[in-house]
CSV table of C-alpha atoms in Angstrom, one decimal:
chain,number,residue,atom,x,y,z
A,1,MET,CA,78.0,-242.2,35.8
A,2,LYS,CA,75.8,-242.1,38.9
A,3,ARG,CA,75.5,-245.5,40.6
A,4,ILE,CA,72.6,-246.7,42.7
A,5,GLY,CA,73.6,-249.5,45.1
A,6,VAL,CA,71.4,-252.0,46.9
A,7,LEU,CA,72.8,-253.2,50.3
A,8,PHE,CA,71.0,-256.4,51.5
A,9,GLY,CA,71.3,-259.6,53.4
A,10,MET,CA,69.5,-262.9,53.1
A,11,GLU,CA,66.5,-261.7,51.0
A,12,ASN,CA,66.5,-262.7,47.3
A,13,SER,CA,63.6,-261.5,45.3
A,14,PHE,CA,63.5,-257.7,46.0
A,15,PRO,CA,67.1,-256.6,45.6
A,16,GLY,CA,67.6,-258.2,42.2
A,17,ALA,CA,64.2,-257.1,40.9
A,18,LEU,CA,65.0,-253.5,42.0
A,19,VAL,CA,68.4,-253.4,40.2
A,20,GLU,CA,66.9,-254.9,37.1
A,21,ARG,CA,63.9,-252.5,37.1
A,22,ILE,CA,66.2,-249.4,37.5
A,23,ASN,CA,68.5,-250.5,34.7
A,24,ALA,CA,65.6,-251.4,32.4
A,25,ARG,CA,64.5,-247.7,32.5
A,26,ASN,CA,67.7,-246.9,30.6
A,27,VAL,CA,68.1,-243.5,32.3
A,28,GLU,CA,71.1,-241.7,30.9
A,29,GLY,CA,74.0,-241.4,33.3
A,30,ILE,CA,72.4,-243.7,36.0
A,31,GLU,CA,73.0,-247.4,36.6
A,32,ALA,CA,72.2,-249.8,39.5
A,33,ALA,CA,74.1,-252.7,41.1
A,34,PHE,CA,74.6,-254.6,44.3
A,35,VAL,CA,76.8,-252.7,46.8
A,36,GLU,CA,80.3,-254.0,47.2
A,37,THR,CA,82.7,-252.8,49.9
A,38,GLY,CA,85.7,-253.9,51.9
A,39,ALA,CA,87.5,-251.9,54.6
A,40,VAL,CA,86.5,-248.3,54.3
A,41,ALA,CA,89.2,-245.6,54.4
A,42,LEU,CA,88.4,-242.3,56.1
A,43,ASP,CA,89.4,-240.3,53.0
A,44,LYS,CA,87.9,-242.6,50.5
A,45,PRO,CA,85.0,-240.9,48.5
A,46,PRO,CA,81.8,-242.9,48.3
A,47,ALA,CA,81.4,-245.0,45.1
A,48,TYR,CA,77.6,-244.6,45.0
A,49,SER,CA,75.2,-241.7,44.6
A,50,VAL,CA,72.3,-243.6,46.2
A,51,ILE,CA,72.3,-246.6,48.5
A,52,VAL,CA,69.1,-248.5,49.3
A,53,ASP,CA,69.8,-250.0,52.8
A,54,ARG,CA,68.1,-253.3,53.6
A,55,ILE,CA,70.4,-254.8,56.3
A,56,SER,CA,72.5,-252.3,58.3
A,57,HIS,CA,70.2,-252.7,61.3
A,58,ASP,CA,71.7,-256.1,61.7
A,59,ILE,CA,75.3,-255.4,60.7
A,60,PRO,CA,77.1,-252.6,62.7
A,61,PHE,CA,79.9,-252.4,60.0
A,62,TYR,CA,77.3,-251.6,57.3
A,63,ARG,CA,75.7,-248.9,59.5
A,64,ALA,CA,79.1,-247.2,60.0
A,65,PHE,CA,79.9,-247.5,56.3
A,66,LEU,CA,76.6,-245.8,55.4
A,67,LYS,CA,77.1,-243.0,57.9
A,68,HIS,CA,80.5,-242.3,56.3
A,69,ALA,CA,78.9,-242.4,52.8
A,70,ALA,CA,76.0,-240.1,53.9
A,71,ILE,CA,78.2,-237.4,55.3
A,72,ASN,CA,80.2,-237.5,52.0
A,73,GLY,CA,77.1,-236.9,49.9
A,74,THR,CA,75.6,-240.3,49.2
A,75,VAL,CA,71.8,-240.4,49.6
A,76,ILE,CA,70.9,-243.3,51.9
A,77,ILE,CA,67.4,-244.8,51.9
A,78,ASN,CA,66.8,-244.6,54.9
A,79,ASN,CA,68.8,-242.0,56.8
A,80,PRO,CA,71.2,-244.0,58.9
A,81,PHE,CA,71.6,-241.3,61.6
A,82,TRP,CA,67.9,-241.1,62.3
A,83,TRP,CA,67.4,-244.9,62.0
A,84,SER,CA,70.1,-245.4,64.7
A,85,ALA,CA,68.4,-243.0,67.1
A,86,ASP,CA,64.8,-244.3,66.6
A,87,ASP,CA,62.8,-246.7,68.8
A,88,LYS,CA,59.2,-247.8,69.0
A,89,PHE,CA,58.3,-246.1,72.2
A,90,PHE,CA,59.5,-242.8,70.9
A,91,ASN,CA,57.5,-243.5,67.7
A,92,TYR,CA,54.3,-243.9,69.8
A,93,THR,CA,55.1,-240.7,71.7
A,94,LEU,CA,55.6,-238.8,68.5
A,95,ALA,CA,52.4,-240.2,66.9
A,96,ALA,CA,50.3,-239.1,69.9
A,97,LYS,CA,51.8,-235.6,69.6
A,98,LEU,CA,50.9,-235.5,65.9
A,99,GLY,CA,47.3,-236.5,66.6
A,100,VAL,CA,47.6,-240.1,65.3
A,101,ALA,CA,45.6,-242.6,67.4
A,102,VAL,CA,47.8,-245.1,69.3
A,103,PRO,CA,46.8,-247.6,72.0
A,104,PRO,CA,47.7,-247.0,75.7
A,105,THR,CA,51.4,-248.1,76.0
A,106,VAL,CA,54.0,-248.3,78.8
A,107,ILE,CA,57.7,-248.9,78.7
A,108,LEU,CA,59.0,-251.4,81.4
A,109,PRO,CA,62.3,-251.6,83.2
A,110,HIS,CA,64.6,-254.5,82.2
A,111,LYS,CA,63.8,-257.8,83.8
A,112,LYS,CA,67.5,-258.6,84.1
A,113,HIS,CA,70.3,-256.2,84.5
A,114,PRO,CA,71.9,-255.1,81.2
A,115,GLU,CA,75.4,-256.3,80.8
A,116,GLY,CA,77.9,-254.4,82.9
A,117,THR,CA,75.3,-253.1,85.4
A,118,THR,CA,74.2,-254.2,88.9
A,119,ASP,CA,71.4,-253.5,91.4
A,120,ARG,CA,73.3,-250.4,92.4
A,121,SER,CA,72.9,-249.1,88.8
A,122,MET,CA,69.1,-249.2,89.3
A,123,ARG,CA,68.7,-247.1,92.4
A,124,ASN,CA,66.5,-244.5,90.6
A,125,LEU,CA,63.9,-247.1,89.9
A,126,GLU,CA,60.7,-247.4,91.9
A,127,TYR,CA,60.7,-250.5,94.1
A,128,PRO,CA,58.6,-252.5,94.0
A,129,LEU,CA,57.1,-251.6,90.7
A,130,ASN,CA,53.5,-250.5,90.8
A,131,TRP,CA,52.0,-253.3,88.6
A,132,ASP,CA,48.4,-252.3,89.5
A,133,ALA,CA,49.0,-248.9,87.9
A,134,VAL,CA,50.3,-250.6,84.8
A,135,PHE,CA,47.3,-252.9,84.4
A,136,ALA,CA,44.9,-250.0,85.3
A,137,TYR,CA,46.3,-248.0,82.4
A,138,VAL,CA,46.8,-250.8,79.7
A,139,GLY,CA,44.5,-253.6,80.9
A,140,GLU,CA,45.2,-257.3,81.1
A,141,HIS,CA,44.8,-258.0,77.4
A,142,GLY,CA,47.7,-256.6,75.4
A,143,PHE,CA,51.0,-257.3,73.6
A,144,MET,CA,54.5,-257.2,75.1
A,145,LYS,CA,57.2,-256.4,72.6
A,146,PRO,CA,60.8,-255.0,72.6
A,147,VAL,CA,61.2,-251.2,72.4
A,148,ASP,CA,63.7,-251.8,69.5
A,149,GLY,CA,62.9,-254.9,67.5
A,150,GLY,CA,61.2,-256.3,64.4
A,151,GLY,CA,60.2,-259.4,62.6
A,152,TRP,CA,57.8,-260.4,65.4
A,153,ARG,CA,60.8,-261.5,67.5
A,154,ASP,CA,60.1,-261.6,71.3
A,155,VAL,CA,56.4,-260.5,70.8
A,156,HIS,CA,54.0,-262.0,73.3
A,157,HIS,CA,50.2,-261.9,73.2
A,158,ILE,CA,49.0,-261.3,76.8
A,159,ARG,CA,45.5,-262.3,78.0
A,160,ASN,CA,45.9,-262.1,81.8
A,161,ARG,CA,48.4,-261.3,84.5
A,162,GLU,CA,49.8,-264.8,84.6
A,163,GLU,CA,50.7,-264.6,80.9
A,164,PHE,CA,52.1,-261.1,81.4
A,165,PHE,CA,54.6,-262.1,84.1
A,166,LYS,CA,55.6,-265.3,82.3
A,167,ALA,CA,56.4,-263.2,79.2
A,168,TYR,CA,58.2,-260.6,81.3
A,169,ASP,CA,60.3,-263.3,83.1
A,170,GLU,CA,61.4,-264.5,79.6
A,171,SER,CA,62.4,-261.1,78.4
A,172,ARG,CA,66.0,-261.4,79.6
A,173,ASP,CA,67.7,-257.9,79.5
A,174,LEU,CA,65.5,-256.6,76.7
A,175,CYS,CA,63.7,-253.3,77.3
A,176,MET,CA,60.0,-254.2,76.8
A,177,MET,CA,56.8,-252.3,76.1
A,178,TYR,CA,53.3,-253.4,77.1
A,179,GLN,CA,50.5,-252.2,74.8
A,180,LYS,CA,46.7,-252.5,75.0
A,181,ALA,CA,45.3,-255.0,72.5
A,182,VAL,CA,43.1,-253.5,69.8
A,183,ASP,CA,39.9,-255.6,69.1
A,184,PHE,CA,40.2,-254.9,65.4
A,185,THR,CA,37.7,-255.5,62.7
A,186,GLU,CA,40.1,-254.4,59.9
A,187,TYR,CA,43.8,-254.3,59.7
A,188,PHE,CA,46.1,-252.6,57.2
A,189,ARG,CA,49.8,-252.7,56.4
A,190,CYS,CA,50.8,-249.8,54.2
A,191,TYR,CA,53.9,-249.2,52.1
A,192,VAL,CA,55.0,-245.5,52.2
A,193,VAL,CA,57.6,-244.4,49.6
A,194,GLY,CA,59.3,-241.1,49.2
A,195,GLN,CA,56.9,-239.6,51.9
A,196,LYS,CA,54.4,-239.2,49.0
A,197,LYS,CA,53.2,-242.5,47.8
A,198,VAL,CA,51.0,-244.8,49.9
A,199,HIS,CA,49.9,-248.4,49.1
A,200,ILE,CA,47.3,-249.8,51.5
A,201,MET,CA,47.3,-253.6,51.9
A,202,PRO,CA,44.7,-255.5,53.9
A,203,TYR,CA,46.6,-257.6,56.3
A,204,ASP,CA,45.8,-260.2,59.0
A,205,PRO,CA,48.5,-260.6,61.7
A,206,ARG,CA,46.7,-263.6,63.2
A,207,LYS,CA,47.4,-265.8,60.2
A,208,PRO,CA,50.7,-267.6,59.4
A,209,HIS,CA,53.3,-265.2,58.0
A,210,ALA,CA,53.0,-266.4,54.4
A,211,GLU,CA,49.2,-265.9,54.5
A,212,ARG,CA,48.9,-262.5,56.2
A,213,TYR,CA,48.6,-260.3,53.0
A,214,VAL,CA,44.9,-260.6,52.2
A,215,LYS,CA,43.9,-261.1,48.6
A,216,ASP,CA,41.1,-258.5,48.7
A,217,THR,CA,41.8,-255.0,47.7
A,218,ALA,CA,41.8,-252.2,50.4
A,219,GLU,CA,38.8,-250.6,48.7
A,220,GLY,CA,36.8,-253.8,49.2
A,221,VAL,CA,37.6,-253.9,52.9
A,222,GLY,CA,37.5,-250.3,54.2
A,223,GLY,CA,35.3,-247.4,53.4
A,224,LYS,CA,36.6,-244.4,51.5
A,225,GLN,CA,36.7,-242.1,54.6
A,226,LEU,CA,38.6,-244.7,56.6
A,227,LEU,CA,41.1,-245.3,53.9
A,228,LYS,CA,41.7,-241.6,53.4
A,229,ARG,CA,42.5,-241.2,57.1
A,230,VAL,CA,44.8,-244.2,57.0
A,231,GLU,CA,46.6,-242.6,54.0
A,232,GLN,CA,46.9,-239.2,55.7
A,233,ASP,CA,48.2,-240.7,59.0
A,234,CYS,CA,50.8,-242.7,57.0
A,235,LEU,CA,52.1,-239.5,55.4
A,236,THR,CA,52.0,-237.6,58.7
A,237,LEU,CA,54.1,-240.2,60.5
A,238,CYS,CA,56.7,-240.8,57.7
A,239,ARG,CA,57.2,-237.1,57.0
A,240,ALA,CA,57.8,-236.4,60.7
A,241,LEU,CA,60.2,-239.4,61.0
A,242,GLY,CA,61.9,-238.6,57.7
A,243,TYR,CA,61.7,-242.1,56.3
A,244,ASP,CA,61.6,-242.5,52.5
A,245,LEU,CA,60.7,-246.2,52.8
A,246,ASN,CA,58.5,-247.6,55.6
A,247,THR,CA,55.5,-249.7,56.4
A,248,VAL,CA,52.8,-248.5,58.8
A,249,GLU,CA,50.3,-250.9,60.4
A,250,PHE,CA,46.8,-249.9,61.6
A,251,ALA,CA,44.4,-251.9,63.6
A,252,VAL,CA,40.8,-250.5,63.2
A,253,GLU,CA,38.4,-250.6,66.2
A,254,ASN,CA,35.1,-248.8,66.2
A,255,GLY,CA,36.1,-247.0,63.0
A,256,ILE,CA,39.3,-245.6,64.5
A,257,PRO,CA,42.6,-246.7,62.9
A,258,TYR,CA,45.2,-247.2,65.7
A,259,ALA,CA,48.9,-247.0,64.5
A,260,ILE,CA,50.4,-250.2,65.8
A,261,ASP,CA,53.8,-250.5,64.1
A,262,PHE,CA,55.6,-247.9,62.0
A,263,MET,CA,59.3,-248.4,62.6
A,264,ASN,CA,60.0,-250.6,59.6
A,265,PRO,CA,62.7,-248.8,57.5
A,266,ALA,CA,63.6,-252.0,55.8
A,267,PRO,CA,60.2,-253.6,55.4
A,268,ASP,CA,59.2,-257.0,54.1
A,269,ALA,CA,59.2,-256.9,50.3
A,270,ASP,CA,59.7,-260.5,49.4
A,271,LEU,CA,57.6,-261.7,46.4
A,272,HIS,CA,56.5,-264.9,48.1
A,273,SER,CA,55.4,-263.0,51.2
A,274,VAL,CA,53.7,-259.9,49.9
A,275,GLY,CA,52.2,-261.3,46.7
A,276,GLU,CA,52.8,-260.4,43.1
A,277,ALA,CA,50.6,-257.2,42.9
A,278,ASN,CA,52.1,-255.7,46.1
A,279,PHE,CA,55.6,-256.7,45.0
A,280,GLU,CA,55.2,-255.0,41.6
A,281,TRP,CA,54.0,-251.8,43.3
A,282,ILE,CA,57.0,-251.6,45.7
A,283,VAL,CA,59.6,-252.4,43.1
A,284,ASN,CA,58.3,-249.7,40.7
A,285,ALA,CA,57.8,-247.1,43.5
A,286,MET,CA,61.4,-247.7,44.8
A,287,ALA,CA,62.9,-247.6,41.3
A,288,ASP,CA,61.2,-244.2,40.8
A,289,LEU,CA,62.5,-242.9,44.1
A,290,ALA,CA,66.1,-244.2,43.7
A,291,ILE,CA,66.3,-242.6,40.2
A,292,ALA,CA,64.9,-239.3,41.4
A,293,LYS,CA,67.3,-239.3,44.3
A,294,ALA,CA,70.3,-240.1,42.1
A,295,LYS,CA,69.5,-237.2,39.8
A,296,LEU,CA,69.7,-234.8,42.7
A,297,ALA,CA,72.8,-236.4,44.3
A,298,PRO,CA,75.1,-235.5,46.0
A,299,GLU,CA,73.1,-234.6,49.0
A,300,VAL,CA,74.2,-232.2,51.8
A,301,LEU,CA,72.7,-233.5,55.0
A,302,GLU,CA,71.3,-231.2,57.7
A,303,LEU,CA,72.5,-233.1,60.7
A,304,ARG,CA,70.2,-231.5,63.3
A,305,TRP,CA,67.2,-232.8,65.1
A,306,ALA,CA,64.6,-230.3,63.9
A,307,PRO,CA,64.7,-231.3,60.2
A,308,LEU,CA,64.8,-235.0,61.1
A,309,LEU,CA,61.5,-234.4,63.0
A,310,GLY,CA,60.0,-232.3,60.3
A,311,GLY,CA,60.3,-229.2,62.3
A,312,ALA,CA,62.6,-227.2,60.0
A,313,ALA,CA,59.9,-225.6,58.0
A,314,THR,CA,58.0,-224.6,61.2
A,315,ALA,CA,61.1,-223.1,62.8
A,316,LYS,CA,61.9,-221.2,59.7
A,317,SER,CA,58.4,-219.8,59.3
A,318,GLN,CA,58.5,-218.5,62.9
A,319,LYS,CA,61.6,-216.4,62.3
A,320,LYS,CA,60.8,-212.7,62.1
A,321,PRO,CA,62.6,-210.6,59.5
A,322,LEU,CA,65.3,-208.4,61.0
A,323,LYS,CA,64.7,-204.7,60.9
A,324,LYS,CA,67.3,-202.4,59.4
A,325,LYS,CA,69.0,-200.1,61.8
A,326,SER,CA,69.2,-196.4,61.0
A,327,ALA,CA,72.7,-194.7,60.5
A,328,SER,CA,72.5,-192.9,63.8
A,329,LYS,CA,71.6,-196.1,65.7
A,330,LYS,CA,74.5,-197.9,64.0
A,331,LYS,CA,76.9,-195.2,65.1
A,332,ALA,CA,75.7,-195.4,68.7
A,333,VAL,CA,76.1,-199.1,68.7
A,334,ARG,CA,79.7,-198.8,67.4
A,335,GLU,CA,80.5,-196.2,70.1
A,336,GLN,CA,79.1,-198.4,72.8
A,337,THR,CA,81.1,-201.4,71.5
A,338,MET,CA,84.3,-199.4,71.4
A,339,ALA,CA,83.8,-198.1,75.0
A,340,LYS,CA,83.1,-201.7,76.2
A,341,GLU,CA,86.2,-203.0,74.6
A,342,MET,CA,88.3,-200.2,76.2
A,343,ARG,CA,86.9,-201.1,79.7
A,344,GLN,CA,87.7,-204.8,79.1
A,345,ASP,CA,91.3,-204.0,78.1
A,346,GLN,CA,91.8,-201.9,81.2
A,347,LYS,CA,90.4,-204.6,83.4
A,348,ARG,CA,92.5,-207.2,81.7
A,349,LYS,CA,95.7,-205.2,82.3
A,350,LEU,CA,94.9,-204.6,86.0
A,351,ASP,CA,94.3,-208.4,86.4
A,352,GLU,CA,97.6,-209.2,84.7
A,353,ASP,CA,99.5,-206.8,86.9
A,354,GLU,CA,97.9,-208.2,90.1
A,355,GLU,CA,98.6,-211.8,89.0
A,356,GLN,CA,102.3,-211.0,88.3
A,357,ALA,CA,102.6,-209.4,91.8
A,358,THR,CA,101.0,-212.5,93.4
A,359,ALA,CA,103.3,-214.8,91.5
A,360,LYS,CA,106.4,-213.0,92.9
A,361,ASP,CA,105.2,-213.6,96.5
A,362,GLU,CA,104.3,-217.3,96.0
A,363,PRO,CA,106.8,-220.2,96.0
A,364,MET,CA,107.8,-221.5,92.6
A,365,GLY,CA,105.2,-224.1,91.3
A,366,SER,CA,102.6,-223.2,93.9
A,367,VAL,CA,98.9,-223.7,93.0
A,368,ALA,CA,98.0,-220.0,93.5
A,369,ALA,CA,100.6,-218.9,91.1
A,370,ALA,CA,99.7,-221.5,88.4
A,371,VAL,CA,95.9,-221.3,88.4
A,372,PRO,CA,94.1,-218.4,86.6
A,373,ARG,CA,92.4,-215.9,88.7
A,374,ASP,CA,88.8,-217.1,87.9
A,375,ALA,CA,89.6,-220.7,88.7
A,376,GLY,CA,90.5,-220.0,92.4
A,377,SER,CA,87.2,-221.0,93.8
A,378,ALA,CA,87.3,-224.4,92.0
A,379,VAL,CA,90.8,-225.2,93.4
A,380,LYS,CA,89.8,-224.1,96.9
A,381,HIS,CA,87.1,-226.8,97.2
A,382,GLU,CA,88.7,-229.6,95.1
A,383,ASP,CA,89.5,-231.7,98.2
A,384,GLU,CA,86.0,-231.2,99.6
A,385,ARG,CA,84.5,-232.5,96.3
A,386,ALA,CA,86.8,-235.5,96.3
A,387,ASP,CA,85.7,-236.5,99.8
A,388,ALA,CA,82.0,-236.2,98.8
A,389,ASN,CA,82.5,-238.4,95.7
A,390,HIS,CA,83.8,-241.2,97.9
A,391,ALA,CA,81.1,-241.0,100.6
A,392,PRO,CA,79.5,-244.3,101.5
A,393,ALA,CA,76.4,-245.2,99.5
A,394,HIS,CA,74.3,-245.4,102.7
A,395,GLU,CA,74.8,-241.6,103.1
A,396,GLY,CA,72.8,-241.0,99.9
A,397,GLY,CA,69.4,-240.9,101.5
A,398,HIS,CA,67.0,-242.7,99.1
A,399,ALA,CA,69.7,-245.1,98.1
A,400,THR,CA,69.3,-246.8,101.5
A,401,LEU,CA,65.8,-248.0,100.5
A,402,VAL,CA,67.0,-250.1,97.5
A,403,ALA,CA,70.7,-250.8,98.2
A,404,GLY,CA,71.3,-254.6,98.0
A,405,LYS,CA,67.9,-255.2,96.3
A,406,GLU,CA,67.0,-255.5,92.7
A,407,ALA,CA,65.4,-252.2,91.7
A,408,HIS,CA,62.9,-254.2,89.6
A,409,VAL,CA,61.8,-257.8,89.5
A,410,ALA,CA,65.0,-259.7,88.4
A,411,ASP,CA,65.5,-263.0,90.1
A,412,LYS,CA,63.0,-262.4,92.8
A,413,PRO,CA,60.1,-264.6,93.8
A,414,ARG,CA,56.9,-263.5,92.2
A,415,GLY,CA,55.2,-262.7,95.5
A,416,GLN,CA,57.8,-260.1,96.4
A,417,ASN,CA,57.5,-258.1,93.2
A,418,THR,CA,53.8,-257.9,92.4
A,419,LYS,CA,50.9,-256.3,94.0
A,420,LYS,CA,47.9,-258.5,94.0
């Protein structure tokens, strides 16, 4: 029996509905249940063929448990390795490379030092930061948000420089982004499932959370050409990122859909939040996906970056077929190889004879007798490197400019850190 497990936290409506919908299909050899786990032994095989992950981003134990299950053949929705490596600024960079429209965005140094670091850890940072360049690129109307966050936590709407610096001062040790605001006329939030199915939902982020999913259908809000581009951009992004479940948000200005947020591997799917029609769509789509994945399980993961970024097919297509060598060429290659091996053997024997002679002339336990021939130069300069590593910081050139100062704006009066 292949088991589909749902791993979740505080949410109520979606996990139970998904389990019930899968079991109601009565697919032979497949059943669904809530995941149950305790301490995980290294050699313990996974109990689930598929796990739908809704909570590991908040629980490190669950993330480690899922990685262990994944490498042992369990299909995880979504891939825990890529999810762990992802962040929003990388997402925007990737989107721009893929030709998806994104607003001007910058990543900012931490306002306060991350735990375990000091001003000396920040000596590679520009000081003072060129705030005029930031505002020239993004503008004074934008949004400040964490590079790795969700649920609208620590998101600030910025309308001028004063609001910008107030929000930045409150960002603690979070790594923040500042992004140009889009003066949108339409806004969409889209479910993307299995990198194939797209469900476009009119959405208004300006309203209270429970009222953001607009009742109107997408067809009644956007034109066909716009919706087609939104759908294609959704697929482009999720296929590149490798996410089987995601939501992608677009703000439309002057007919251009700008991708605003698309790092949502455990998106909102609560009945009372998304509404009944959207809820039914996501439950059915996820039931289809989980059953399809279970039928193909176990899965052998390709733990390399190229396939995670959708580059496997491209790399494969660029490989040229190897030409077969003729018999005469093969013979010549063999003879060259044998001659090379003979020369290497002769050189090895000469080196061994020389080292033995050297060892007889050196005192017992000396460095020269103990260290292999090729490592001599490394030993020779070991004391010199040790002295260099302990050189005073003021001898480091550029370090003199920032030693003893914050390399950014932490705990400094506003006037010392901003260019007016």
